[in-house]
Each structure stands twice: as C-alpha cells, then as structure tokens.
Amino acid sequence: MSNHKYSIITVCLNAITHIHRTAESLTQQNYTNFEWIVIDGGSTDGTLDILEEYKDLISVLVSEPDKGIYDAMNKGILHAKGQDLLFLNAGDSLYDPKTLSSLDRSSNFELIVGNLFLTQTRTVRESPQLLPRDFLLKVMLPHQATFFNRDIFDKYGYFDTSYRIAGDYEMFSRLIQKYKVSYTHVPDIIANFDETGISSNDNFRHLRKKENHRVRWKYFPRYRYSLKSIRQVVRNFTK
C-alpha cells in the first residue's frame, strides 16, 4: 500500500437520503490509505444513524451546529492528516473503485484537478489542461474533483466563512489569481456530482450572483469595468 494518504472531507446536515451514496463509494475503493472526516451540522433526521453503520470507515465524526458550509469545511481541514484533501459533500461520490488508486502522486502540484460527472444531466464536465488567463471569470473549478495539497491552507488561508454559497469560488480565485499556486489536470473522472445541492438551487440564484460578483471584483481587476459588473452593482443597490 502506498504511504500517500488522502483526507476525504464530507460536510452534511440532514442528509439521510444522500449520505449513504457518499459512504458506499468510499467502501468500494481499492486504495485504502485514506481517512474519511465527516462534519455534521447537528442532523436530526436520522443521518447520524446512517453514519453509525459506517463507523469503521469514519476516522473523525463531528456533529454540532456550525456557521455554514465553509465553517464546516474548515473544521474538516483542521482534523485532516492526509497530504491531499478532497471535499466530497453528502450526495457526491467517488466515480469508481479505482479513483484513488489511479492518481499519480509522483508530482508535487498544489492543486490536482480532474473531471466531474453530473448525475442529473449524465454529462462530464472536463477541467482544462492549462488554466487560461482569467479562466475563473466564467467557469468554476469543481471542488468535488480537486485534490488540495494540505499545506496550502496554512500558507494561504482557509475558506472565507463570510460567503454562504461561493466560498469555494473565492478559494479557487484566491489560490490561482492571487497566489499563483501550481495546477495540474488529470484526465480521470474523479467524482459524481449531486446537482441538488445549494449551489445549484434556483432559490439561491440572487445570492449566488451577488457573491460571485464580490469574488470577481476582488480578484479580477478588469471585471470591475465590465457591463456585467455594473449591472450587478445596480442590482445589489436596488434589492
């Protein structure tokens, strides 16, 4: 068994209908040098009963109220002992049993980004081989298919908990635009993405646009003078 250890971090809240999907994908991995860290926000729907069935798989289980998704993800980072961290939220799952064993860890890239399978549309979202300039202005990288080197959080900071829905977008923009971290793409599909989460919910569309605008204003100077930016500023003042 390779001595390279992964930390799989799952945050959840009342995810009784989804959490088993995540857990089962981990039980099927033929690479076993990983830890599963589950940060539960204080579920009351039976999620903890499901997690009890996987207690031998779970390295760390925290169940307590938190300040949102990114606060929970930060808690997971604090517990992580692996060299690379993957954030696989409730309902998301590793693509197949060879997902972890097929990764080449001979390199020392700070971000290793693969492809994502979208479960509802049955399509594959491919990440770029190289990141074009200002790529993140239009396209989001998938945190479910990204392995973060553990050291980057100590170097460049944790998730910004002032965001409710775009904290992962802010993290990617900070790492890539501000700190120019090293990036590599692997051609494998890493994860199945549950498209029913908060980031895909139309009820949060206004908040998503508002927070995305905030990220773009901060990390992409040329965006500030775009028509799209001006429109969003007007919306923010009128709503």
JSON list of N, CA and C in Angstrom, two decimals, residues 143-213:
[
{"chain": "A", "resi": 143, "resn": "HIS", "atom": "N", "xyz": [-14.78, 21.63, -6.83]},
{"chain": "A", "resi": 143, "resn": "HIS", "atom": "CA", "xyz": [-14.05, 21.21, -5.64]},
{"chain": "A", "resi": 143, "resn": "HIS", "atom": "C", "xyz": [-14.22, 19.70, -5.40]},
{"chain": "A", "resi": 144, "resn": "GLN", "atom": "N", "xyz": [-15.31, 19.11, -5.91]},
{"chain": "A", "resi": 144, "resn": "GLN", "atom": "CA", "xyz": [-15.52, 17.67, -5.75]},
{"chain": "A", "resi": 144, "resn": "GLN", "atom": "C", "xyz": [-14.52, 16.84, -6.55]},
{"chain": "A", "resi": 145, "resn": "ALA", "atom": "N", "xyz": [-13.86, 17.47, -7.50]},
{"chain": "A", "resi": 145, "resn": "ALA", "atom": "CA", "xyz": [-12.88, 16.76, -8.33]},
{"chain": "A", "resi": 145, "resn": "ALA", "atom": "C", "xyz": [-11.48, 17.36, -8.18]},
{"chain": "A", "resi": 146, "resn": "THR", "atom": "N", "xyz": [-11.26, 18.07, -7.09]},
{"chain": "A", "resi": 146, "resn": "THR", "atom": "CA", "xyz": [-9.98, 18.75, -6.86]},
{"chain": "A", "resi": 146, "resn": "THR", "atom": "C", "xyz": [-9.33, 18.25, -5.57]},
{"chain": "A", "resi": 147, "resn": "PHE", "atom": "N", "xyz": [-8.08, 17.84, -5.70]},
{"chain": "A", "resi": 147, "resn": "PHE", "atom": "CA", "xyz": [-7.28, 17.47, -4.53]},
{"chain": "A", "resi": 147, "resn": "PHE", "atom": "C", "xyz": [-6.42, 18.67, -4.15]},
{"chain": "A", "resi": 148, "resn": "PHE", "atom": "N", "xyz": [-6.62, 19.16, -2.94]},
{"chain": "A", "resi": 148, "resn": "PHE", "atom": "CA", "xyz": [-5.88, 20.32, -2.43]},
{"chain": "A", "resi": 148, "resn": "PHE", "atom": "C", "xyz": [-4.72, 19.81, -1.58]},
{"chain": "A", "resi": 149, "resn": "ASN", "atom": "N", "xyz": [-3.50, 20.25, -1.90]},
{"chain": "A", "resi": 149, "resn": "ASN", "atom": "CA", "xyz": [-2.37, 19.93, -1.04]},
{"chain": "A", "resi": 149, "resn": "ASN", "atom": "C", "xyz": [-2.63, 20.54, 0.34]},
{"chain": "A", "resi": 150, "resn": "ARG", "atom": "N", "xyz": [-2.41, 19.76, 1.37]},
{"chain": "A", "resi": 150, "resn": "ARG", "atom": "CA", "xyz": [-2.75, 20.18, 2.74]},
{"chain": "A", "resi": 150, "resn": "ARG", "atom": "C", "xyz": [-2.07, 21.49, 3.12]},
{"chain": "A", "resi": 151, "resn": "ASP", "atom": "N", "xyz": [-0.86, 21.71, 2.66]},
{"chain": "A", "resi": 151, "resn": "ASP", "atom": "CA", "xyz": [-0.08, 22.87, 3.10]},
{"chain": "A", "resi": 151, "resn": "ASP", "atom": "C", "xyz": [-0.65, 24.20, 2.63]},
{"chain": "A", "resi": 152, "resn": "ILE", "atom": "N", "xyz": [-1.44, 24.19, 1.54]},
{"chain": "A", "resi": 152, "resn": "ILE", "atom": "CA", "xyz": [-1.89, 25.48, 1.00]},
{"chain": "A", "resi": 152, "resn": "ILE", "atom": "C", "xyz": [-2.81, 26.23, 1.96]},
{"chain": "A", "resi": 153, "resn": "PHE", "atom": "N", "xyz": [-3.52, 25.50, 2.80]},
{"chain": "A", "resi": 153, "resn": "PHE", "atom": "CA", "xyz": [-4.43, 26.18, 3.73]},
{"chain": "A", "resi": 153, "resn": "PHE", "atom": "C", "xyz": [-3.66, 26.92, 4.82]},
{"chain": "A", "resi": 154, "resn": "ASP", "atom": "N", "xyz": [-2.56, 26.34, 5.25]},
{"chain": "A", "resi": 154, "resn": "ASP", "atom": "CA", "xyz": [-1.73, 27.03, 6.23]},
{"chain": "A", "resi": 154, "resn": "ASP", "atom": "C", "xyz": [-0.99, 28.21, 5.60]},
{"chain": "A", "resi": 155, "resn": "LYS", "atom": "N", "xyz": [-0.64, 28.07, 4.33]},
{"chain": "A", "resi": 155, "resn": "LYS", "atom": "CA", "xyz": [0.08, 29.14, 3.64]},
{"chain": "A", "resi": 155, "resn": "LYS", "atom": "C", "xyz": [-0.84, 30.29, 3.25]},
{"chain": "A", "resi": 156, "resn": "TYR", "atom": "N", "xyz": [-2.01, 29.96, 2.71]},
{"chain": "A", "resi": 156, "resn": "TYR", "atom": "CA", "xyz": [-2.83, 30.97, 2.04]},
{"chain": "A", "resi": 156, "resn": "TYR", "atom": "C", "xyz": [-4.20, 31.20, 2.68]},
{"chain": "A", "resi": 157, "resn": "GLY", "atom": "N", "xyz": [-4.48, 30.49, 3.75]},
{"chain": "A", "resi": 157, "resn": "GLY", "atom": "CA", "xyz": [-5.74, 30.72, 4.45]},
{"chain": "A", "resi": 157, "resn": "GLY", "atom": "C", "xyz": [-6.80, 29.68, 4.16]},
{"chain": "A", "resi": 158, "resn": "TYR", "atom": "N", "xyz": [-7.77, 29.63, 5.03]},
{"chain": "A", "resi": 158, "resn": "TYR", "atom": "CA", "xyz": [-8.86, 28.67, 4.93]},
{"chain": "A", "resi": 158, "resn": "TYR", "atom": "C", "xyz": [-10.04, 29.28, 4.16]},
{"chain": "A", "resi": 159, "resn": "PHE", "atom": "N", "xyz": [-11.15, 28.57, 4.11]},
{"chain": "A", "resi": 159, "resn": "PHE", "atom": "CA", "xyz": [-12.32, 29.09, 3.41]},
{"chain": "A", "resi": 159, "resn": "PHE", "atom": "C", "xyz": [-12.86, 30.31, 4.14]},
{"chain": "A", "resi": 160, "resn": "ASP", "atom": "N", "xyz": [-13.29, 31.30, 3.39]},
{"chain": "A", "resi": 160, "resn": "ASP", "atom": "CA", "xyz": [-13.83, 32.54, 3.92]},
{"chain": "A", "resi": 160, "resn": "ASP", "atom": "C", "xyz": [-15.29, 32.30, 4.31]},
{"chain": "A", "resi": 161, "resn": "THR", "atom": "N", "xyz": [-15.56, 32.30, 5.61]},
{"chain": "A", "resi": 161, "resn": "THR", "atom": "CA", "xyz": [-16.89, 31.96, 6.10]},
{"chain": "A", "resi": 161, "resn": "THR", "atom": "C", "xyz": [-17.90, 33.10, 5.95]},
{"chain": "A", "resi": 162, "resn": "SER", "atom": "N", "xyz": [-17.47, 34.24, 5.43]},
{"chain": "A", "resi": 162, "resn": "SER", "atom": "CA", "xyz": [-18.43, 35.31, 5.17]},
{"chain": "A", "resi": 162, "resn": "SER", "atom": "C", "xyz": [-19.27, 35.02, 3.92]},
{"chain": "A", "resi": 163, "resn": "TYR", "atom": "N", "xyz": [-18.87, 34.00, 3.15]},
{"chain": "A", "resi": 163, "resn": "TYR", "atom": "CA", "xyz": [-19.64, 33.57, 1.99]},
{"chain": "A", "resi": 163, "resn": "TYR", "atom": "C", "xyz": [-20.57, 32.43, 2.40]},
{"chain": "A", "resi": 164, "resn": "ARG", "atom": "N", "xyz": [-21.79, 32.45, 1.91]},
{"chain": "A", "resi": 164, "resn": "ARG", "atom": "CA", "xyz": [-22.73, 31.36, 2.18]},
{"chain": "A", "resi": 164, "resn": "ARG", "atom": "C", "xyz": [-22.73, 30.31, 1.08]},
{"chain": "A", "resi": 165, "resn": "ILE", "atom": "N", "xyz": [-22.41, 30.74, -0.15]},
{"chain": "A", "resi": 165, "resn": "ILE", "atom": "CA", "xyz": [-22.57, 29.84, -1.28]},
{"chain": "A", "resi": 165, "resn": "ILE", "atom": "C", "xyz": [-21.38, 29.84, -2.24]},
{"chain": "A", "resi": 166, "resn": "ALA", "atom": "N", "xyz": [-20.53, 30.85, -2.17]},
{"chain": "A", "resi": 166, "resn": "ALA", "atom": "CA", "xyz": [-19.43, 30.99, -3.13]},
{"chain": "A", "resi": 166, "resn": "ALA", "atom": "C", "xyz": [-18.07, 30.93, -2.47]},
{"chain": "A", "resi": 167, "resn": "GLY", "atom": "N", "xyz": [-17.98, 30.30, -1.32]},
{"chain": "A", "resi": 167, "resn": "GLY", "atom": "CA", "xyz": [-16.70, 30.22, -0.63]},
{"chain": "A", "resi": 167, "resn": "GLY", "atom": "C", "xyz": [-15.67, 29.39, -1.37]},
{"chain": "A", "resi": 168, "resn": "ASP", "atom": "N", "xyz": [-16.12, 28.37, -2.09]},
{"chain": "A", "resi": 168, "resn": "ASP", "atom": "CA", "xyz": [-15.18, 27.57, -2.88]},
{"chain": "A", "resi": 168, "resn": "ASP", "atom": "C", "xyz": [-14.70, 28.36, -4.09]},
{"chain": "A", "resi": 169, "resn": "TYR", "atom": "N", "xyz": [-15.58, 29.17, -4.68]},
{"chain": "A", "resi": 169, "resn": "TYR", "atom": "CA", "xyz": [-15.19, 30.04, -5.79]},
{"chain": "A", "resi": 169, "resn": "TYR", "atom": "C", "xyz": [-14.15, 31.05, -5.31]},
{"chain": "A", "resi": 170, "resn": "GLU", "atom": "N", "xyz": [-14.38, 31.62, -4.13]},
{"chain": "A", "resi": 170, "resn": "GLU", "atom": "CA", "xyz": [-13.41, 32.56, -3.58]},
{"chain": "A", "resi": 170, "resn": "GLU", "atom": "C", "xyz": [-12.07, 31.88, -3.32]},
{"chain": "A", "resi": 171, "resn": "MET", "atom": "N", "xyz": [-12.11, 30.66, -2.80]},
{"chain": "A", "resi": 171, "resn": "MET", "atom": "CA", "xyz": [-10.88, 29.94, -2.52]},
{"chain": "A", "resi": 171, "resn": "MET", "atom": "C", "xyz": [-10.07, 29.70, -3.78]},
{"chain": "A", "resi": 172, "resn": "PHE", "atom": "N", "xyz": [-10.72, 29.19, -4.83]},
{"chain": "A", "resi": 172, "resn": "PHE", "atom": "CA", "xyz": [-10.02, 28.94, -6.09]},
{"chain": "A", "resi": 172, "resn": "PHE", "atom": "C", "xyz": [-9.45, 30.24, -6.66]},
{"chain": "A", "resi": 173, "resn": "SER", "atom": "N", "xyz": [-10.23, 31.30, -6.61]},
{"chain": "A", "resi": 173, "resn": "SER", "atom": "CA", "xyz": [-9.77, 32.58, -7.16]},
{"chain": "A", "resi": 173, "resn": "SER", "atom": "C", "xyz": [-8.59, 33.11, -6.37]},
{"chain": "A", "resi": 174, "resn": "ARG", "atom": "N", "xyz": [-8.63, 32.99, -5.07]},
{"chain": "A", "resi": 174, "resn": "ARG", "atom": "CA", "xyz": [-7.53, 33.44, -4.22]},
{"chain": "A", "resi": 174, "resn": "ARG", "atom": "C", "xyz": [-6.26, 32.65, -4.52]},
{"chain": "A", "resi": 175, "resn": "LEU", "atom": "N", "xyz": [-6.39, 31.32, -4.59]},
{"chain": "A", "resi": 175, "resn": "LEU", "atom": "CA", "xyz": [-5.22, 30.48, -4.80]},
{"chain": "A", "resi": 175, "resn": "LEU", "atom": "C", "xyz": [-4.60, 30.71, -6.18]},
{"chain": "A", "resi": 176, "resn": "ILE", "atom": "N", "xyz": [-5.45, 30.83, -7.19]},
{"chain": "A", "resi": 176, "resn": "ILE", "atom": "CA", "xyz": [-4.95, 30.87, -8.57]},
{"chain": "A", "resi": 176, "resn": "ILE", "atom": "C", "xyz": [-4.62, 32.30, -9.01]},
{"chain": "A", "resi": 177, "resn": "GLN", "atom": "N", "xyz": [-5.50, 33.24, -8.72]},
{"chain": "A", "resi": 177, "resn": "GLN", "atom": "CA", "xyz": [-5.28, 34.62, -9.19]},
{"chain": "A", "resi": 177, "resn": "GLN", "atom": "C", "xyz": [-4.28, 35.37, -8.32]},
{"chain": "A", "resi": 178, "resn": "LYS", "atom": "N", "xyz": [-4.37, 35.19, -7.03]},
{"chain": "A", "resi": 178, "resn": "LYS", "atom": "CA", "xyz": [-3.51, 35.96, -6.12]},
{"chain": "A", "resi": 178, "resn": "LYS", "atom": "C", "xyz": [-2.18, 35.26, -5.84]},
{"chain": "A", "resi": 179, "resn": "TYR", "atom": "N", "xyz": [-2.24, 33.96, -5.56]},
{"chain": "A", "resi": 179, "resn": "TYR", "atom": "CA", "xyz": [-1.04, 33.27, -5.11]},
{"chain": "A", "resi": 179, "resn": "TYR", "atom": "C", "xyz": [-0.39, 32.38, -6.18]},
{"chain": "A", "resi": 180, "resn": "LYS", "atom": "N", "xyz": [-1.04, 32.25, -7.33]},
{"chain": "A", "resi": 180, "resn": "LYS", "atom": "CA", "xyz": [-0.45, 31.53, -8.47]},
{"chain": "A", "resi": 180, "resn": "LYS", "atom": "C", "xyz": [0.01, 30.12, -8.08]},
{"chain": "A", "resi": 181, "resn": "VAL", "atom": "N", "xyz": [-0.82, 29.39, -7.36]},
{"chain": "A", "resi": 181, "resn": "VAL", "atom": "CA", "xyz": [-0.43, 28.05, -6.94]},
{"chain": "A", "resi": 181, "resn": "VAL", "atom": "C", "xyz": [-0.28, 27.14, -8.17]},
{"chain": "A", "resi": 182, "resn": "SER", "atom": "N", "xyz": [0.49, 26.09, -8.02]},
{"chain": "A", "resi": 182, "resn": "SER", "atom": "CA", "xyz": [0.72, 25.17, -9.12]},
{"chain": "A", "resi": 182, "resn": "SER", "atom": "C", "xyz": [-0.49, 24.29, -9.34]},
{"chain": "A", "resi": 183, "resn": "TYR", "atom": "N", "xyz": [-0.78, 24.01, -10.61]},
{"chain": "A", "resi": 183, "resn": "TYR", "atom": "CA", "xyz": [-2.01, 23.34, -11.01]},
{"chain": "A", "resi": 183, "resn": "TYR", "atom": "C", "xyz": [-1.69, 22.27, -12.04]},
{"chain": "A", "resi": 184, "resn": "THR", "atom": "N", "xyz": [-2.35, 21.13, -11.91]},
{"chain": "A", "resi": 184, "resn": "THR", "atom": "CA", "xyz": [-2.25, 20.13, -12.96]},
{"chain": "A", "resi": 184, "resn": "THR", "atom": "C", "xyz": [-3.61, 19.48, -13.15]},
{"chain": "A", "resi": 185, "resn": "HIS", "atom": "N", "xyz": [-3.85, 19.03, -14.38]},
{"chain": "A", "resi": 185, "resn": "HIS", "atom": "CA", "xyz": [-5.10, 18.37, -14.69]},
{"chain": "A", "resi": 185, "resn": "HIS", "atom": "C", "xyz": [-4.85, 16.88, -14.92]},
{"chain": "A", "resi": 186, "resn": "VAL", "atom": "N", "xyz": [-5.72, 16.05, -14.37]},
{"chain": "A", "resi": 186, "resn": "VAL", "atom": "CA", "xyz": [-5.68, 14.62, -14.66]},
{"chain": "A", "resi": 186, "resn": "VAL", "atom": "C", "xyz": [-6.91, 14.28, -15.48]},
{"chain": "A", "resi": 187, "resn": "PRO", "atom": "N", "xyz": [-6.80, 13.38, -16.45]},
{"chain": "A", "resi": 187, "resn": "PRO", "atom": "CA", "xyz": [-7.91, 13.12, -17.37]},
{"chain": "A", "resi": 187, "resn": "PRO", "atom": "C", "xyz": [-9.02, 12.26, -16.79]},
{"chain": "A", "resi": 188, "resn": "ASP", "atom": "N", "xyz": [-8.87, 11.80, -15.58]},
{"chain": "A", "resi": 188, "resn": "ASP", "atom": "CA", "xyz": [-9.85, 10.90, -14.98]},
{"chain": "A", "resi": 188, "resn": "ASP", "atom": "C", "xyz": [-11.08, 11.65, -14.48]},
{"chain": "A", "resi": 189, "resn": "ILE", "atom": "N", "xyz": [-12.21, 10.94, -14.48]},
{"chain": "A", "resi": 189, "resn": "ILE", "atom": "CA", "xyz": [-13.39, 11.44, -13.77]},
{"chain": "A", "resi": 189, "resn": "ILE", "atom": "C", "xyz": [-13.19, 11.10, -12.30]},
{"chain": "A", "resi": 190, "resn": "ILE", "atom": "N", "xyz": [-13.21, 12.11, -11.46]},
{"chain": "A", "resi": 190, "resn": "ILE", "atom": "CA", "xyz": [-12.94, 11.91, -10.04]},
{"chain": "A", "resi": 190, "resn": "ILE", "atom": "C", "xyz": [-14.22, 11.62, -9.25]},
{"chain": "A", "resi": 191, "resn": "ALA", "atom": "N", "xyz": [-15.27, 12.38, -9.53]},
{"chain": "A", "resi": 191, "resn": "ALA", "atom": "CA", "xyz": [-16.45, 12.28, -8.68]},
{"chain": "A", "resi": 191, "resn": "ALA", "atom": "C", "xyz": [-17.74, 12.40, -9.47]},
{"chain": "A", "resi": 192, "resn": "ASN", "atom": "N", "xyz": [-18.79, 11.85, -8.87]},
{"chain": "A", "resi": 192, "resn": "ASN", "atom": "CA", "xyz": [-20.16, 12.09, -9.32]},
{"chain": "A", "resi": 192, "resn": "ASN", "atom": "C", "xyz": [-20.71, 13.25, -8.50]},
{"chain": "A", "resi": 193, "resn": "PHE", "atom": "N", "xyz": [-21.26, 14.25, -9.18]},
{"chain": "A", "resi": 193, "resn": "PHE", "atom": "CA", "xyz": [-21.72, 15.45, -8.51]},
{"chain": "A", "resi": 193, "resn": "PHE", "atom": "C", "xyz": [-23.24, 15.43, -8.35]},
{"chain": "A", "resi": 194, "resn": "ASP", "atom": "N", "xyz": [-23.69, 15.54, -7.11]},
{"chain": "A", "resi": 194, "resn": "ASP", "atom": "CA", "xyz": [-25.11, 15.63, -6.81]},
{"chain": "A", "resi": 194, "resn": "ASP", "atom": "C", "xyz": [-25.58, 17.05, -7.10]},
{"chain": "A", "resi": 195, "resn": "GLU", "atom": "N", "xyz": [-26.36, 17.22, -8.15]},
{"chain": "A", "resi": 195, "resn": "GLU", "atom": "CA", "xyz": [-26.76, 18.55, -8.61]},
{"chain": "A", "resi": 195, "resn": "GLU", "atom": "C", "xyz": [-27.94, 19.14, -7.84]},
{"chain": "A", "resi": 196, "resn": "THR", "atom": "N", "xyz": [-28.33, 18.51, -6.75]},
{"chain": "A", "resi": 196, "resn": "THR", "atom": "CA", "xyz": [-29.46, 19.02, -5.97]},
{"chain": "A", "resi": 196, "resn": "THR", "atom": "C", "xyz": [-29.01, 19.90, -4.80]},
{"chain": "A", "resi": 197, "resn": "GLY", "atom": "N", "xyz": [-27.72, 20.19, -4.72]},
{"chain": "A", "resi": 197, "resn": "GLY", "atom": "CA", "xyz": [-27.20, 20.97, -3.60]},
{"chain": "A", "resi": 197, "resn": "GLY", "atom": "C", "xyz": [-27.53, 22.45, -3.70]},
{"chain": "A", "resi": 198, "resn": "ILE", "atom": "N", "xyz": [-27.13, 23.20, -2.67]},
{"chain": "A", "resi": 198, "resn": "ILE", "atom": "CA", "xyz": [-27.46, 24.62, -2.57]},
{"chain": "A", "resi": 198, "resn": "ILE", "atom": "C", "xyz": [-26.90, 25.44, -3.73]},
{"chain": "A", "resi": 199, "resn": "SER", "atom": "N", "xyz": [-25.72, 25.07, -4.22]},
{"chain": "A", "resi": 199, "resn": "SER", "atom": "CA", "xyz": [-25.10, 25.88, -5.28]},
{"chain": "A", "resi": 199, "resn": "SER", "atom": "C", "xyz": [-25.85, 25.78, -6.60]},
{"chain": "A", "resi": 200, "resn": "SER", "atom": "N", "xyz": [-26.69, 24.73, -6.74]},
{"chain": "A", "resi": 200, "resn": "SER", "atom": "CA", "xyz": [-27.44, 24.54, -7.97]},
{"chain": "A", "resi": 200, "resn": "SER", "atom": "C", "xyz": [-28.91, 24.94, -7.82]},
{"chain": "A", "resi": 201, "resn": "ASN", "atom": "N", "xyz": [-29.29, 25.38, -6.63]},
{"chain": "A", "resi": 201, "resn": "ASN", "atom": "CA", "xyz": [-30.68, 25.68, -6.33]},
{"chain": "A", "resi": 201, "resn": "ASN", "atom": "C", "xyz": [-31.06, 27.07, -6.83]},
{"chain": "A", "resi": 202, "resn": "ASP", "atom": "N", "xyz": [-32.10, 27.14, -7.66]},
{"chain": "A", "resi": 202, "resn": "ASP", "atom": "CA", "xyz": [-32.53, 28.42, -8.23]},
{"chain": "A", "resi": 202, "resn": "ASP", "atom": "C", "xyz": [-33.00, 29.41, -7.16]},
{"chain": "A", "resi": 203, "resn": "ASN", "atom": "N", "xyz": [-33.40, 28.90, -5.99]},
{"chain": "A", "resi": 203, "resn": "ASN", "atom": "CA", "xyz": [-33.84, 29.78, -4.92]},
{"chain": "A", "resi": 203, "resn": "ASN", "atom": "C", "xyz": [-32.71, 30.65, -4.39]},
{"chain": "A", "resi": 204, "resn": "PHE", "atom": "N", "xyz": [-31.49, 30.24, -4.67]},
{"chain": "A", "resi": 204, "resn": "PHE", "atom": "CA", "xyz": [-30.32, 30.98, -4.20]},
{"chain": "A", "resi": 204, "resn": "PHE", "atom": "C", "xyz": [-29.63, 31.72, -5.35]},
{"chain": "A", "resi": 205, "resn": "ARG", "atom": "N", "xyz": [-30.34, 31.88, -6.44]},
{"chain": "A", "resi": 205, "resn": "ARG", "atom": "CA", "xyz": [-29.74, 32.49, -7.64]},
{"chain": "A", "resi": 205, "resn": "ARG", "atom": "C", "xyz": [-29.23, 33.90, -7.38]},
{"chain": "A", "resi": 206, "resn": "HIS", "atom": "N", "xyz": [-30.04, 34.72, -6.69]},
{"chain": "A", "resi": 206, "resn": "HIS", "atom": "CA", "xyz": [-29.62, 36.10, -6.44]},
{"chain": "A", "resi": 206, "resn": "HIS", "atom": "C", "xyz": [-28.40, 36.14, -5.54]},
{"chain": "A", "resi": 207, "resn": "LEU", "atom": "N", "xyz": [-28.41, 35.32, -4.48]},
{"chain": "A", "resi": 207, "resn": "LEU", "atom": "CA", "xyz": [-27.27, 35.28, -3.58]},
{"chain": "A", "resi": 207, "resn": "LEU", "atom": "C", "xyz": [-26.02, 34.79, -4.31]},
{"chain": "A", "resi": 208, "resn": "ARG", "atom": "N", "xyz": [-26.19, 33.79, -5.17]},
{"chain": "A", "resi": 208, "resn": "ARG", "atom": "CA", "xyz": [-25.05, 33.26, -5.92]},
{"chain": "A", "resi": 208, "resn": "ARG", "atom": "C", "xyz": [-24.44, 34.35, -6.80]},
{"chain": "A", "resi": 209, "resn": "LYS", "atom": "N", "xyz": [-25.27, 35.09, -7.50]},
{"chain": "A", "resi": 209, "resn": "LYS", "atom": "CA", "xyz": [-24.77, 36.16, -8.36]},
{"chain": "A", "resi": 209, "resn": "LYS", "atom": "C", "xyz": [-24.09, 37.26, -7.55]},
{"chain": "A", "resi": 210, "resn": "LYS", "atom": "N", "xyz": [-24.69, 37.58, -6.41]},
{"chain": "A", "resi": 210, "resn": "LYS", "atom": "CA", "xyz": [-24.12, 38.64, -5.57]},
{"chain": "A", "resi": 210, "resn": "LYS", "atom": "C", "xyz": [-22.76, 38.25, -5.03]},
{"chain": "A", "resi": 211, "resn": "GLU", "atom": "N", "xyz": [-22.62, 37.00, -4.58]},
{"chain": "A", "resi": 211, "resn": "GLU", "atom": "CA", "xyz": [-21.34, 36.57, -4.03]},
{"chain": "A", "resi": 211, "resn": "GLU", "atom": "C", "xyz": [-20.31, 36.35, -5.12]},
{"chain": "A", "resi": 212, "resn": "ASN", "atom": "N", "xyz": [-20.73, 35.85, -6.28]},
{"chain": "A", "resi": 212, "resn": "ASN", "atom": "CA", "xyz": [-19.80, 35.71, -7.40]},
{"chain": "A", "resi": 212, "resn": "ASN", "atom": "C", "xyz": [-19.26, 37.07, -7.82]},
{"chain": "A", "resi": 213, "resn": "HIS", "atom": "N", "xyz": [-20.13, 38.06, -7.83]},
{"chain": "A", "resi": 213, "resn": "HIS", "atom": "CA", "xyz": [-19.71, 39.43, -8.17]},
{"chain": "A", "resi": 213, "resn": "HIS", "atom": "C", "xyz": [-18.65, 39.92, -7.17]}
]
